[in-house]
XYZ file of C-alpha atoms in Angstrom:
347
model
C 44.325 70.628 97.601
C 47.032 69.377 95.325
C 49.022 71.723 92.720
C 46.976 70.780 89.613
C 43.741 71.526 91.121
C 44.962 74.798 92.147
C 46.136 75.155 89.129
C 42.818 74.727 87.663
C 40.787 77.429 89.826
C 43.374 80.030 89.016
C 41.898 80.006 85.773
C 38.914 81.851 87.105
C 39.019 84.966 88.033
C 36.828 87.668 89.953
C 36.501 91.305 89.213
C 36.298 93.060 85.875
C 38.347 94.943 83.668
C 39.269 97.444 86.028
C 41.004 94.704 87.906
C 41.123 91.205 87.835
C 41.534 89.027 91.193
C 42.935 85.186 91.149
C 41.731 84.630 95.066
C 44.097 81.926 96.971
C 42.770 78.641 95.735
C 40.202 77.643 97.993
C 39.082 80.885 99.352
C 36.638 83.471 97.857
C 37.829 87.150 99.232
C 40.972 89.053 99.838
C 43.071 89.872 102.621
C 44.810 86.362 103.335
C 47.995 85.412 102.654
C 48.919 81.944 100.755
C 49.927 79.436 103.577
C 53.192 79.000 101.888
C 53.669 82.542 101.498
C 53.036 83.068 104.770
C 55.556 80.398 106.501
C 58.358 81.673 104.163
C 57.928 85.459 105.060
C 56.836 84.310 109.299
C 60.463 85.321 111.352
C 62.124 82.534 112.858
C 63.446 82.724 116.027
C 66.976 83.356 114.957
C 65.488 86.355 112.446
C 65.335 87.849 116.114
C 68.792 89.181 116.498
C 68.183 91.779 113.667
C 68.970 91.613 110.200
C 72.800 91.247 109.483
C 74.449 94.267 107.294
C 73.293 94.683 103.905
C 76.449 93.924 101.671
C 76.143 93.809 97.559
C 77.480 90.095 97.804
C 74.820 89.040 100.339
C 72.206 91.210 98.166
C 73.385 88.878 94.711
C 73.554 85.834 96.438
C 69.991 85.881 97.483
C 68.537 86.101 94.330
C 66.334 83.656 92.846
C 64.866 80.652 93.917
C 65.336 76.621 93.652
C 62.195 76.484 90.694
C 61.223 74.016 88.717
C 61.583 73.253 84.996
C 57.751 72.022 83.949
C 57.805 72.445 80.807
C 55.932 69.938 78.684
C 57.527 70.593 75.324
C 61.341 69.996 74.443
C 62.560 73.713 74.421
C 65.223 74.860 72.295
C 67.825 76.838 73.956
C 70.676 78.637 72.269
C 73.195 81.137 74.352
C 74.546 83.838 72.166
C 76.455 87.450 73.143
C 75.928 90.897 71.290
C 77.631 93.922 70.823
C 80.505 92.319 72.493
C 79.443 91.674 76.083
C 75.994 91.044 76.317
C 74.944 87.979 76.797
C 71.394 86.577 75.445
C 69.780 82.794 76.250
C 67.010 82.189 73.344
C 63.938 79.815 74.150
C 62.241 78.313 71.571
C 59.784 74.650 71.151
C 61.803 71.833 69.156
C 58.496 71.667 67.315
C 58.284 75.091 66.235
C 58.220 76.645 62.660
C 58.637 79.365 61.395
C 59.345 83.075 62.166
C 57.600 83.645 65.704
C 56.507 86.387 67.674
C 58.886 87.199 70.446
C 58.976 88.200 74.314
C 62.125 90.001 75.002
C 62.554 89.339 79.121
C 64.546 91.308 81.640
C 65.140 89.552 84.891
C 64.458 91.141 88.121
C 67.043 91.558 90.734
C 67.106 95.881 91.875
C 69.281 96.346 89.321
C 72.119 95.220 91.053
C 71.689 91.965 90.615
C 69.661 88.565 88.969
C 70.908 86.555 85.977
C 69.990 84.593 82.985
C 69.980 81.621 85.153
C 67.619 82.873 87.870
C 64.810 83.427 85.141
C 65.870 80.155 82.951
C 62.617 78.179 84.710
C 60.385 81.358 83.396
C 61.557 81.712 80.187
C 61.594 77.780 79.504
C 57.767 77.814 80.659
C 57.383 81.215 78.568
C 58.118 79.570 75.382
C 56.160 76.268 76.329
C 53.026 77.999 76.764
C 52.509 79.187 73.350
C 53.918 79.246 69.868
C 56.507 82.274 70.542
C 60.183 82.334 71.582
C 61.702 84.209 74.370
C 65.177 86.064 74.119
C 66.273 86.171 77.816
C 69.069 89.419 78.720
C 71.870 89.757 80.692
C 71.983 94.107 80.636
C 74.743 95.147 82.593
C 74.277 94.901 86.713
C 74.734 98.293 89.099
C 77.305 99.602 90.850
C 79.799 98.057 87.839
C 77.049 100.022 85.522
C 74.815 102.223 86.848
C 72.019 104.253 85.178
C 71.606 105.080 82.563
C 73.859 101.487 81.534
C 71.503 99.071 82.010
C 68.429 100.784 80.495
C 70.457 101.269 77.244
C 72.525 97.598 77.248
C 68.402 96.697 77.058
C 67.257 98.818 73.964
C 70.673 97.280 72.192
C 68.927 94.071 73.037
C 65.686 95.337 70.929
C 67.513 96.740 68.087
C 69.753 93.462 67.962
C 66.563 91.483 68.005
C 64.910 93.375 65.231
C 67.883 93.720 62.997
C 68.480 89.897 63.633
C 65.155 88.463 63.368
C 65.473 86.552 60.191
C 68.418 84.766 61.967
C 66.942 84.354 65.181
C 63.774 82.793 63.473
C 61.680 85.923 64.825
C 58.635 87.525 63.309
C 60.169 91.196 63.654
C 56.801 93.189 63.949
C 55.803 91.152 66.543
C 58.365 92.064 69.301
C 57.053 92.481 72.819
C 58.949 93.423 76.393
C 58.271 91.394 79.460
C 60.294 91.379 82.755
C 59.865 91.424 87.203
C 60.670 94.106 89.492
C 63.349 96.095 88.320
C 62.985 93.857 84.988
C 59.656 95.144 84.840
C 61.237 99.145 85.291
C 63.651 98.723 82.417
C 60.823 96.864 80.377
C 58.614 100.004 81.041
C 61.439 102.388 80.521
C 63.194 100.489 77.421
C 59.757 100.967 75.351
C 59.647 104.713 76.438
C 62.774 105.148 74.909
C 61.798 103.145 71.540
C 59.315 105.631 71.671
C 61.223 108.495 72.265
C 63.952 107.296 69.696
C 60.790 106.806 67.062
C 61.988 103.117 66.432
C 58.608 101.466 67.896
C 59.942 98.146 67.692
C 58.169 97.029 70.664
C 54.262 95.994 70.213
C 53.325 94.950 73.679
C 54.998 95.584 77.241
C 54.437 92.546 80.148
C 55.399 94.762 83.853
C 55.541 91.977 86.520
C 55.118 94.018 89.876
C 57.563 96.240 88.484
C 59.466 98.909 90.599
C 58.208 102.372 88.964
C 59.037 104.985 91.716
C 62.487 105.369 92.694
C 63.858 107.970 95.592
C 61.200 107.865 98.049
C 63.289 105.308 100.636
C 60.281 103.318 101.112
C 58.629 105.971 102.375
C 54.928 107.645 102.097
C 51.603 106.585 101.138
C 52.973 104.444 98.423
C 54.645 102.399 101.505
C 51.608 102.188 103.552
C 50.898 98.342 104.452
C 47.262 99.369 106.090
C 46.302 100.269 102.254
C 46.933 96.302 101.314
C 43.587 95.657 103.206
C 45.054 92.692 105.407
C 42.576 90.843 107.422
C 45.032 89.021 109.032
C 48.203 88.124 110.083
C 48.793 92.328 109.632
C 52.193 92.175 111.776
C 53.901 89.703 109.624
C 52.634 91.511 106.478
C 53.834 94.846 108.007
C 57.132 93.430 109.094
C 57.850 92.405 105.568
C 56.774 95.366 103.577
C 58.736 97.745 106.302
C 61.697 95.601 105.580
C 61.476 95.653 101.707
C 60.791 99.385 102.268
C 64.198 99.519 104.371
C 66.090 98.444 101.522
C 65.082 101.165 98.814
C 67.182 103.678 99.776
C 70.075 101.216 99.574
C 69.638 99.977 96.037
C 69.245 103.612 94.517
C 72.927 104.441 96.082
C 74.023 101.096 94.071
C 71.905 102.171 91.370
C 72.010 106.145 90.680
C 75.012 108.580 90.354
C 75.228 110.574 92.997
C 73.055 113.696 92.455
C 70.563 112.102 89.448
C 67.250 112.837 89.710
C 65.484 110.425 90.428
C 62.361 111.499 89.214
C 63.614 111.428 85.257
C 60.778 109.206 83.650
C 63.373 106.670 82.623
C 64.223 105.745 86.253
C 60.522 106.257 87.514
C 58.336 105.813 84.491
C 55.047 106.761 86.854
C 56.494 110.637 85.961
C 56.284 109.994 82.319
C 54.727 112.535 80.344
C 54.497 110.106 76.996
C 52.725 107.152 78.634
C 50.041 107.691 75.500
C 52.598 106.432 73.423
C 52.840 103.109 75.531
C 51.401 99.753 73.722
C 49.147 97.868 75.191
C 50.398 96.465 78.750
C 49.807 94.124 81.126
C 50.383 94.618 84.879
C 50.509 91.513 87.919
C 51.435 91.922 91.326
C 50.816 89.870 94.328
C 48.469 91.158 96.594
C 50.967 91.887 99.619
C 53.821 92.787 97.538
C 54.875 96.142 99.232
C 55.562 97.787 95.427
C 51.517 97.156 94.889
C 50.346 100.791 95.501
C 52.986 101.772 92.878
C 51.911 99.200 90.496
C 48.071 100.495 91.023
C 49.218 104.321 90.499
C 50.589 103.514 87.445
C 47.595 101.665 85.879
C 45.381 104.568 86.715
C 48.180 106.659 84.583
C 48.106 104.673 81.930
C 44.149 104.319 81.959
C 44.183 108.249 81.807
C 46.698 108.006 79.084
C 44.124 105.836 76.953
C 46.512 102.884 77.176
C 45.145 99.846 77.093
C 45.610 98.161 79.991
C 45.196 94.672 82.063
C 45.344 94.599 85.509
C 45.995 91.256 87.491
C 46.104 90.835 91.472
C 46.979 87.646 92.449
C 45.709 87.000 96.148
C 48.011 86.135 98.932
C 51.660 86.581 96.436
C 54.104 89.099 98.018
C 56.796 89.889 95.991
C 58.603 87.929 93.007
C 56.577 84.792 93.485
C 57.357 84.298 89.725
C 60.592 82.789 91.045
C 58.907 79.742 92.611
C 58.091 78.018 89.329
C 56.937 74.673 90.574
C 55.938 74.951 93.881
C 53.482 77.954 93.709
C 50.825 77.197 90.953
C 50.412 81.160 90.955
C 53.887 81.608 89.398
C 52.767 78.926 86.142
C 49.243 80.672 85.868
C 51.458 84.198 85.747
C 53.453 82.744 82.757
C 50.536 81.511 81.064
C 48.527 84.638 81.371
C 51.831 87.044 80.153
C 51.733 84.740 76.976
C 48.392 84.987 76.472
C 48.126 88.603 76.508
C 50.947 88.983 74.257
C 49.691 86.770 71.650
C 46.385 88.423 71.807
C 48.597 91.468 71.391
C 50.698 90.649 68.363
C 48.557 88.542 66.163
């Protein structure tokens, strides 16, 4: 089945409000994993001397992935830095008029790492989806700035962007927060603390299988692969989520101070006690992606919290499959769904 038809039955999906499913093209239930998912994350034979020592330069250098620009329209892009050392990439259609509603995105990367460049394929298909612009950050990276750093280089971005808009060609009551992984924590946690601050500049959050536990080392029933429901190929899926898992402790020393709780709410927003104030959200994660069960415990918070909320599990993913713009037709149908929901949002 080639890309476009793919494509094309993603647009269905299966469920209800509670939670909606995109099955793998081609099949109609759960527990399989994508074919290409499942030859990129299958060991080779030289994965069988062990995994080599986890350095921060290895970490960076692994980011990302060789995407695709598909864009259709001619996009706009500008690069721009605020407050002195921030650095901003704004996406916008040649064609475009007018003041626009805006998605403010924060790259993925465990906080330690990621770049403007590793989401420029995203953002570029962001804006070409819909009649809105997208304002891409660089916050500052951990260890060089740990928490609470980052987090607050990303509510400058918000405040810049409101204060700007007329400039920037931005509709400024019309701001929403989008971002993967640890993107998706600081989008979460940057709109707890426009609440907190009584600013409510943002209208409508995007959490892309966000990290929102931190300091439980991949550990505990939020780790547990048997919950995914595989109903196959269970040792390659348990391999990969005990490896992610292996990891966590590792990026909290690069992230957190030495002695910080890691249960603050702005670190792991699943412990927020002002979720109510949230705007409406939307939440995707692949099906396999080992920070799923985290995802799903913080949709039932929010539904408890009376926060509107959209739930989207997209069969056979693991984790950051928005990365492979291009090659997976699930990472195009993601951007088109986040714009969707935040035009719905704003207008």
């Amino acid at each position: 089945m080639n890309y476009n038809n793919q494509l094309k039955m993603l647009k269905q999906k299966d469920g209800n409000a509670g939670k909606w499913i995109k099955f793998v093209p081609g099949l109609t239930e759960s527990g399989h994993l994508d074919k290409i998912i499942k030859n990129q994350i299958t060991p080779k034979e030289a994965d069988s001397m062990g995994p080599p020592e986890v350095t921060l330069e290895m970490s960076r250098a692994a980011m990302g992935w060789p995407s695709k620009d598909i864009a259709k329209n001619e996009i706009n892009i500008t690069n721009e830095i605020f407050a002195g050392h921030i650095p901003v990439r704004i996406y916008r259609k040649q064609k475009s008029d007018g003041s626009l509603p805006v998605i403010i995105f924060l790259h993925g990367g465990g906080f330690f790492g990621g770049s403007l460049d590793n989401v420029d394929h995203p953002c570029r298909l962001l804006a070409d989806k819909g009649d809105i612009a997208v304002i891409s950050i660089d916050y500052g990276l951990a260890p060089e700035n740990k928490y609470p750093e980052g987090l607050l280089d990303c509510y400058r971005a918000v405040k810049w962007v409101y204060e700007h808009a007329e400039s920037l060609g931005i509709d400024k009551e019309k701001i929403a927060i989008a971002g993967d992984s640890a993107g998706g924590n600081l989008s979460i946690t940057t709109t707890l603390l426009d609440r907190t601050l009584g600013t409510n500049f943002i209208k409508a959050e995007v959490l892309l299988y966000a990290t929102v536990l931190r300091g439980i080392n991949g550990q505990g029933e939020l780790w547990d692969a048997t919950k995914l429901e595989m109903k196959e190929d269970v040792e390659i899926i348990t391999n990969y989520v005990k490896g992610f898992g292996d990891l966590d402790t590792q990026v909290d020393k690069w992230y957190l101070n030495l002695g910080v709780d890691a249960s603050n709410p702005f670190i792991s927003p699943v412990h927020s006690k002002d979720l109510a104030f949230l705007p409406p959200t939307m939440i995707a994660v692949g099906e396999f992606d080992p920070l799923r069960l985290q995802n799903e415990l913080l949709v039932d918070k929010l539904r408890a919290a009376k926060v509107s909320t959209q739930y989207i599990q997209y069969n056979g993913m693991i984790h950051a499959f928005m990365d492979q713009i291009g090659d997976l037709p699930q990472a195009e149908d993601l951007m088109e769904e986040t714009v969707n929901f935040v035009l719905e949002v704003l207008n």
